[in-house]
PDB file of C-alpha atoms in Angstrom:
ATOM      1  CA  MET A   1      80.692 132.196  36.089  1.00  0.00           C
ATOM      2  CA  LYS A   2      83.150 129.940  38.458  1.00  0.00           C
ATOM      3  CA  LYS A   3      82.436 126.200  36.257  1.00  0.00           C
ATOM      4  CA  PHE A   4      83.033 129.000  32.992  1.00  0.00           C
ATOM      5  CA  LEU A   5      86.742 129.787  34.074  1.00  0.00           C
ATOM      6  CA  THR A   6      86.795 126.112  35.328  1.00  0.00           C
ATOM      7  CA  ALA A   7      86.222 125.185  31.800  1.00  0.00           C
ATOM      8  CA  ALA A   8      89.378 127.377  30.801  1.00  0.00           C
ATOM      9  CA  CYS A   9      90.713 125.511  32.767  1.00  0.00           C
ATOM     10  CA  ALA A  10      90.032 121.983  31.672  1.00  0.00           C
ATOM     11  CA  LEU A  11      90.547 123.624  27.866  1.00  0.00           C
ATOM     12  CA  GLY A  12      94.470 124.019  29.000  1.00  0.00           C
ATOM     13  CA  LEU A  13      94.885 120.534  30.635  1.00  0.00           C
ATOM     14  CA  LEU A  14      93.458 119.036  27.571  1.00  0.00           C
ATOM     15  CA  PHE A  15      95.776 121.222  25.727  1.00  0.00           C
ATOM     16  CA  SER A  16      98.680 119.879  27.808  1.00  0.00           C
ATOM     17  CA  ALA A  17      97.616 116.377  27.447  1.00  0.00           C
ATOM     18  CA  ALA A  18      97.373 117.054  23.663  1.00  0.00           C
ATOM     19  CA  GLY A  19     101.219 118.301  23.628  1.00  0.00           C
ATOM     20  CA  CYS A  20     101.851 116.018  25.958  1.00  0.00           C
ATOM     21  CA  GLY A  21     101.548 112.940  22.574  1.00  0.00           C
ATOM     22  CA  ASN A  22     103.587 110.959  20.655  1.00  0.00           C
ATOM     23  CA  ASP A  23     105.575 113.370  17.812  1.00  0.00           C
ATOM     24  CA  SER A  24     107.694 110.347  16.514  1.00  0.00           C
ATOM     25  CA  THR A  25     110.174 110.722  14.018  1.00  0.00           C
ATOM     26  CA  ALA A  26     111.318 107.211  14.062  1.00  0.00           C
ATOM     27  CA  THR A  27     112.481 106.310  10.909  1.00  0.00           C
ATOM     28  CA  SER A  28     112.500 102.826  10.725  1.00  0.00           C
ATOM     29  CA  ALA A  29     109.843 100.702   8.139  1.00  0.00           C
ATOM     30  CA  LYS A  30     106.136 100.945   9.721  1.00  0.00           C
ATOM     31  CA  THR A  31     103.303  99.377   8.791  1.00  0.00           C
ATOM     32  CA  GLU A  32     100.676 102.088   7.112  1.00  0.00           C
ATOM     33  CA  LYS A  33      98.377 100.732   9.997  1.00  0.00           C
ATOM     34  CA  LYS A  34     101.290 101.884  12.546  1.00  0.00           C
ATOM     35  CA  ALA A  35     101.564 104.994  11.449  1.00  0.00           C
ATOM     36  CA  GLU A  36      98.412 106.329  11.213  1.00  0.00           C
ATOM     37  CA  ASP A  37      98.198 105.006  14.969  1.00  0.00           C
ATOM     38  CA  GLU A  38     100.671 107.877  15.889  1.00  0.00           C
ATOM     39  CA  SER A  39     100.216 111.614  16.626  1.00  0.00           C
ATOM     40  CA  LYS A  40     101.903 114.088  14.531  1.00  0.00           C
ATOM     41  CA  ASN A  41     102.629 117.795  15.190  1.00  0.00           C
ATOM     42  CA  LEU A  42     100.760 117.764  18.726  1.00  0.00           C
ATOM     43  CA  ASP A  43     103.554 120.584  19.770  1.00  0.00           C
ATOM     44  CA  LEU A  44     100.967 123.403  17.691  1.00  0.00           C
ATOM     45  CA  LEU A  45      98.214 122.857  20.199  1.00  0.00           C
ATOM     46  CA  LYS A  46     100.407 124.291  22.640  1.00  0.00           C
ATOM     47  CA  LYS A  47      99.464 128.174  21.102  1.00  0.00           C
ATOM     48  CA  ASP A  48      95.755 129.689  21.463  1.00  0.00           C
ATOM     49  CA  PHE A  49      93.587 127.463  20.112  1.00  0.00           C
ATOM     50  CA  ASN A  50      91.558 130.114  18.015  1.00  0.00           C
ATOM     51  CA  SER A  51      95.719 131.469  16.584  1.00  0.00           C
ATOM     52  CA  ILE A  52      95.981 128.188  14.859  1.00  0.00           C
ATOM     53  CA  THR A  53      95.722 128.447  11.523  1.00  0.00           C
ATOM     54  CA  LYS A  54      94.028 126.293   8.703  1.00  0.00           C
ATOM     55  CA  GLU A  55      97.639 125.857   7.155  1.00  0.00           C
ATOM     56  CA  GLU A  56      98.593 124.555  11.053  1.00  0.00           C
ATOM     57  CA  TRP A  57      95.356 122.268  11.214  1.00  0.00           C
ATOM     58  CA  ASP A  58      96.242 120.608   7.918  1.00  0.00           C
ATOM     59  CA  LYS A  59      99.515 119.265   9.161  1.00  0.00           C
ATOM     60  CA  ILE A  60      97.906 118.502  12.798  1.00  0.00           C
ATOM     61  CA  TYR A  61      96.395 114.566  13.148  1.00  0.00           C
ATOM     62  CA  ILE A  62      95.995 113.148  17.084  1.00  0.00           C
ATOM     63  CA  SER A  63      96.277 109.388  17.608  1.00  0.00           C
ATOM     64  CA  LYS A  64      93.358 107.317  19.043  1.00  0.00           C
ATOM     65  CA  LYS A  65      95.526 106.622  21.929  1.00  0.00           C
ATOM     66  CA  ASP A  66      96.420 110.554  22.701  1.00  0.00           C
ATOM     67  CA  LEU A  67      93.174 111.663  22.098  1.00  0.00           C
ATOM     68  CA  ASN A  68      91.594 109.454  24.392  1.00  0.00           C
ATOM     69  CA  GLY A  69      94.216 110.674  27.208  1.00  0.00           C
ATOM     70  CA  ALA A  70      93.517 114.410  26.333  1.00  0.00           C
ATOM     71  CA  PHE A  71      89.832 112.949  27.381  1.00  0.00           C
ATOM     72  CA  GLU A  72      90.916 111.800  29.935  1.00  0.00           C
ATOM     73  CA  LYS A  73      93.051 114.467  31.544  1.00  0.00           C
ATOM     74  CA  MET A  74      89.238 116.671  30.954  1.00  0.00           C
ATOM     75  CA  THR A  75      88.249 114.431  33.571  1.00  0.00           C
ATOM     76  CA  GLU A  76      90.810 115.783  36.267  1.00  0.00           C
ATOM     77  CA  ALA A  77      89.843 118.556  38.801  1.00  0.00           C
ATOM     78  CA  ASN A  78      91.161 121.665  38.524  1.00  0.00           C
ATOM     79  CA  SER A  79      92.888 123.726  40.796  1.00  0.00           C
ATOM     80  CA  ASP A  80      89.614 124.256  42.515  1.00  0.00           C
ATOM     81  CA  GLY A  81      89.551 120.425  43.563  1.00  0.00           C
ATOM     82  CA  GLU A  82      86.253 121.433  41.185  1.00  0.00           C
ATOM     83  CA  LYS A  83      85.647 117.826  38.360  1.00  0.00           C
ATOM     84  CA  VAL A  84      83.338 119.916  35.602  1.00  0.00           C
ATOM     85  CA  VAL A  85      83.401 116.932  33.388  1.00  0.00           C
ATOM     86  CA  LYS A  86      82.979 113.237  34.515  1.00  0.00           C
ATOM     87  CA  LYS A  87      83.367 111.540  31.240  1.00  0.00           C
ATOM     88  CA  VAL A  88      84.207 111.846  27.975  1.00  0.00           C
ATOM     89  CA  GLU A  89      83.086 108.451  25.336  1.00  0.00           C
ATOM     90  CA  ILE A  90      83.616 108.313  21.444  1.00  0.00           C
ATOM     91  CA  LYS A  91      80.881 105.900  20.189  1.00  0.00           C
ATOM     92  CA  ASN A  92      79.941 105.676  16.831  1.00  0.00           C
ATOM     93  CA  ASN A  93      80.956 108.841  15.551  1.00  0.00           C
ATOM     94  CA  THR A  94      79.377 110.377  18.336  1.00  0.00           C
ATOM     95  CA  VAL A  95      81.145 112.233  21.548  1.00  0.00           C
ATOM     96  CA  VAL A  96      79.357 112.518  24.828  1.00  0.00           C
ATOM     97  CA  VAL A  97      80.378 114.840  27.419  1.00  0.00           C
ATOM     98  CA  THR A  98      78.840 113.590  30.923  1.00  0.00           C
ATOM     99  CA  PHE A  99      79.063 116.997  33.129  1.00  0.00           C
ATOM    100  CA  ASN A 100      79.853 116.240  36.816  1.00  0.00           C
ATOM    101  CA  ASN A 101      76.401 118.055  37.598  1.00  0.00           C
ATOM    102  CA  SER A 102      72.582 117.450  37.290  1.00  0.00           C
ATOM    103  CA  ASP A 103      71.806 120.891  36.096  1.00  0.00           C
ATOM    104  CA  GLY A 104      70.889 119.927  32.913  1.00  0.00           C
ATOM    105  CA  LYS A 105      70.439 122.601  30.587  1.00  0.00           C
ATOM    106  CA  SER A 106      71.158 125.032  33.029  1.00  0.00           C
ATOM    107  CA  MET A 107      72.840 128.292  31.650  1.00  0.00           C
ATOM    108  CA  GLU A 108      76.224 127.438  33.598  1.00  0.00           C
ATOM    109  CA  ASN A 109      76.167 124.086  31.570  1.00  0.00           C
ATOM    110  CA  GLY A 110      74.943 125.656  27.842  1.00  0.00           C
ATOM    111  CA  LEU A 111      77.830 127.797  27.807  1.00  0.00           C
ATOM    112  CA  LEU A 112      80.152 125.027  28.780  1.00  0.00           C
ATOM    113  CA  ALA A 113      78.843 122.974  25.827  1.00  0.00           C
ATOM    114  CA  ILE A 114      78.850 126.234  23.468  1.00  0.00           C
ATOM    115  CA  VAL A 115      82.788 126.056  24.463  1.00  0.00           C
ATOM    116  CA  PHE A 116      83.719 122.475  24.440  1.00  0.00           C
ATOM    117  CA  ASP A 117      81.737 122.316  21.081  1.00  0.00           C
ATOM    118  CA  GLN A 118      83.669 123.833  18.979  1.00  0.00           C
ATOM    119  CA  PHE A 119      86.978 122.900  20.463  1.00  0.00           C
ATOM    120  CA  LEU A 120      86.184 118.779  20.568  1.00  0.00           C
ATOM    121  CA  ARG A 121      84.922 119.062  17.424  1.00  0.00           C
ATOM    122  CA  THR A 122      88.026 120.593  15.788  1.00  0.00           C
ATOM    123  CA  LEU A 123      90.238 118.105  17.921  1.00  0.00           C
ATOM    124  CA  TYR A 124      87.858 114.847  16.704  1.00  0.00           C
ATOM    125  CA  LYS A 125      87.952 116.040  12.616  1.00  0.00           C
ATOM    126  CA  HIS A 126      92.006 115.739  13.174  1.00  0.00           C
ATOM    127  CA  SER A 127      92.039 112.365  14.680  1.00  0.00           C
ATOM    128  CA  SER A 128      92.071 108.584  14.233  1.00  0.00           C
ATOM    129  CA  TYR A 129      89.115 108.492  14.829  1.00  0.00           C
ATOM    130  CA  TYR A 130      87.381 111.170  12.142  1.00  0.00           C
ATOM    131  CA  ASP A 131      85.928 109.308   8.918  1.00  0.00           C
ATOM    132  CA  SER A 132      84.869 111.569   6.406  1.00  0.00           C
ATOM    133  CA  SER A 133      81.806 112.503   8.427  1.00  0.00           C
ATOM    134  CA  GLU A 134      80.971 115.505  10.682  1.00  0.00           C
ATOM    135  CA  PRO A 135      80.370 113.959  14.302  1.00  0.00           C
ATOM    136  CA  THR A 136      77.772 114.332  16.582  1.00  0.00           C
ATOM    137  CA  ILE A 137      78.775 116.228  20.533  1.00  0.00           C
ATOM    138  CA  ARG A 138      76.131 115.982  22.963  1.00  0.00           C
ATOM    139  CA  PHE A 139      76.568 117.033  26.716  1.00  0.00           C
ATOM    140  CA  VAL A 140      74.220 115.681  29.112  1.00  0.00           C
ATOM    141  CA  ASP A 141      74.699 115.488  32.853  1.00  0.00           C
ATOM    142  CA  LEU A 142      74.663 112.935  35.454  1.00  0.00           C
ATOM    143  CA  ASP A 143      71.541 112.180  35.582  1.00  0.00           C
ATOM    144  CA  ASN A 144      71.123 111.871  31.358  1.00  0.00           C
ATOM    145  CA  GLN A 145      69.658 114.539  30.029  1.00  0.00           C
ATOM    146  CA  LEU A 146      70.165 116.416  27.300  1.00  0.00           C
ATOM    147  CA  VAL A 147      71.887 119.755  27.522  1.00  0.00           C
ATOM    148  CA  GLN A 148      73.084 119.703  24.053  1.00  0.00           C
ATOM    149  CA  GLU A 149      73.645 118.051  20.745  1.00  0.00           C
ATOM    150  CA  SER A 150      74.615 118.975  17.589  1.00  0.00           C
ATOM    151  CA  ASP A 151      75.837 117.253  14.487  1.00  0.00           C
ATOM    152  CA  GLN A 152      76.891 120.274  12.821  1.00  0.00           C
ATOM    153  CA  PRO A 153      79.336 122.996  13.946  1.00  0.00           C
ATOM    154  CA  LEU A 154      77.263 125.427  17.027  1.00  0.00           C
ATOM    155  CA  ASP A 155      77.251 128.923  15.328  1.00  0.00           C
ATOM    156  CA  THR A 156      78.855 131.216  17.620  1.00  0.00           C
ATOM    157  CA  ASP A 157      78.505 134.134  15.521  1.00  0.00           C
ATOM    158  CA  ASN A 158      74.820 134.392  15.073  1.00  0.00           C
ATOM    159  CA  GLU A 159      73.264 133.461  18.187  1.00  0.00           C
ATOM    160  CA  THR A 160      69.355 133.608  16.642  1.00  0.00           C
ATOM    161  CA  ASP A 161      70.216 130.669  13.613  1.00  0.00           C
ATOM    162  CA  ASP A 162      69.388 127.553  15.354  1.00  0.00           C
ATOM    163  CA  SER A 163      70.267 125.531  12.005  1.00  0.00           C
ATOM    164  CA  SER A 164      72.389 124.259  12.914  1.00  0.00           C
ATOM    165  CA  GLN A 165      71.652 122.925  16.165  1.00  0.00           C
ATOM    166  CA  LYS A 166      69.302 119.992  16.749  1.00  0.00           C
TER     167      LYS A 166
END
């Protein structure tokens, strides 16, 4: 349960990092490429994750720089000095989260994977990384033992349906 609370703190850090992003409204002419690299409406991420409406999500855009910064914040120690996440990497439409333990498919890692999957998937799909295809979210431990991998959103409403999981 302690790790679950730590994960909740990590999510808070991620929202804080995303909230510190660049929400520039500069009027100077910029190239289209430069405009794609600027985050927009990150202040909306300061709300409770589940209370953000579809219309608000449609306004949110996260640059690669800001998303990588948020992922970097996830690797920092929490208020108890614990690091829940060792690293987060994006490789070819796959987000790989390495938990800072060697617990494999423990119940705590499984719960963290479920919580993080929805959160990371949503942020990814509103970022510069998104290419209109569902990302694969992969969770491993320090020994690179697979905890959870899914190329579809996890169905947290119907736990008996494993059709969305690999």
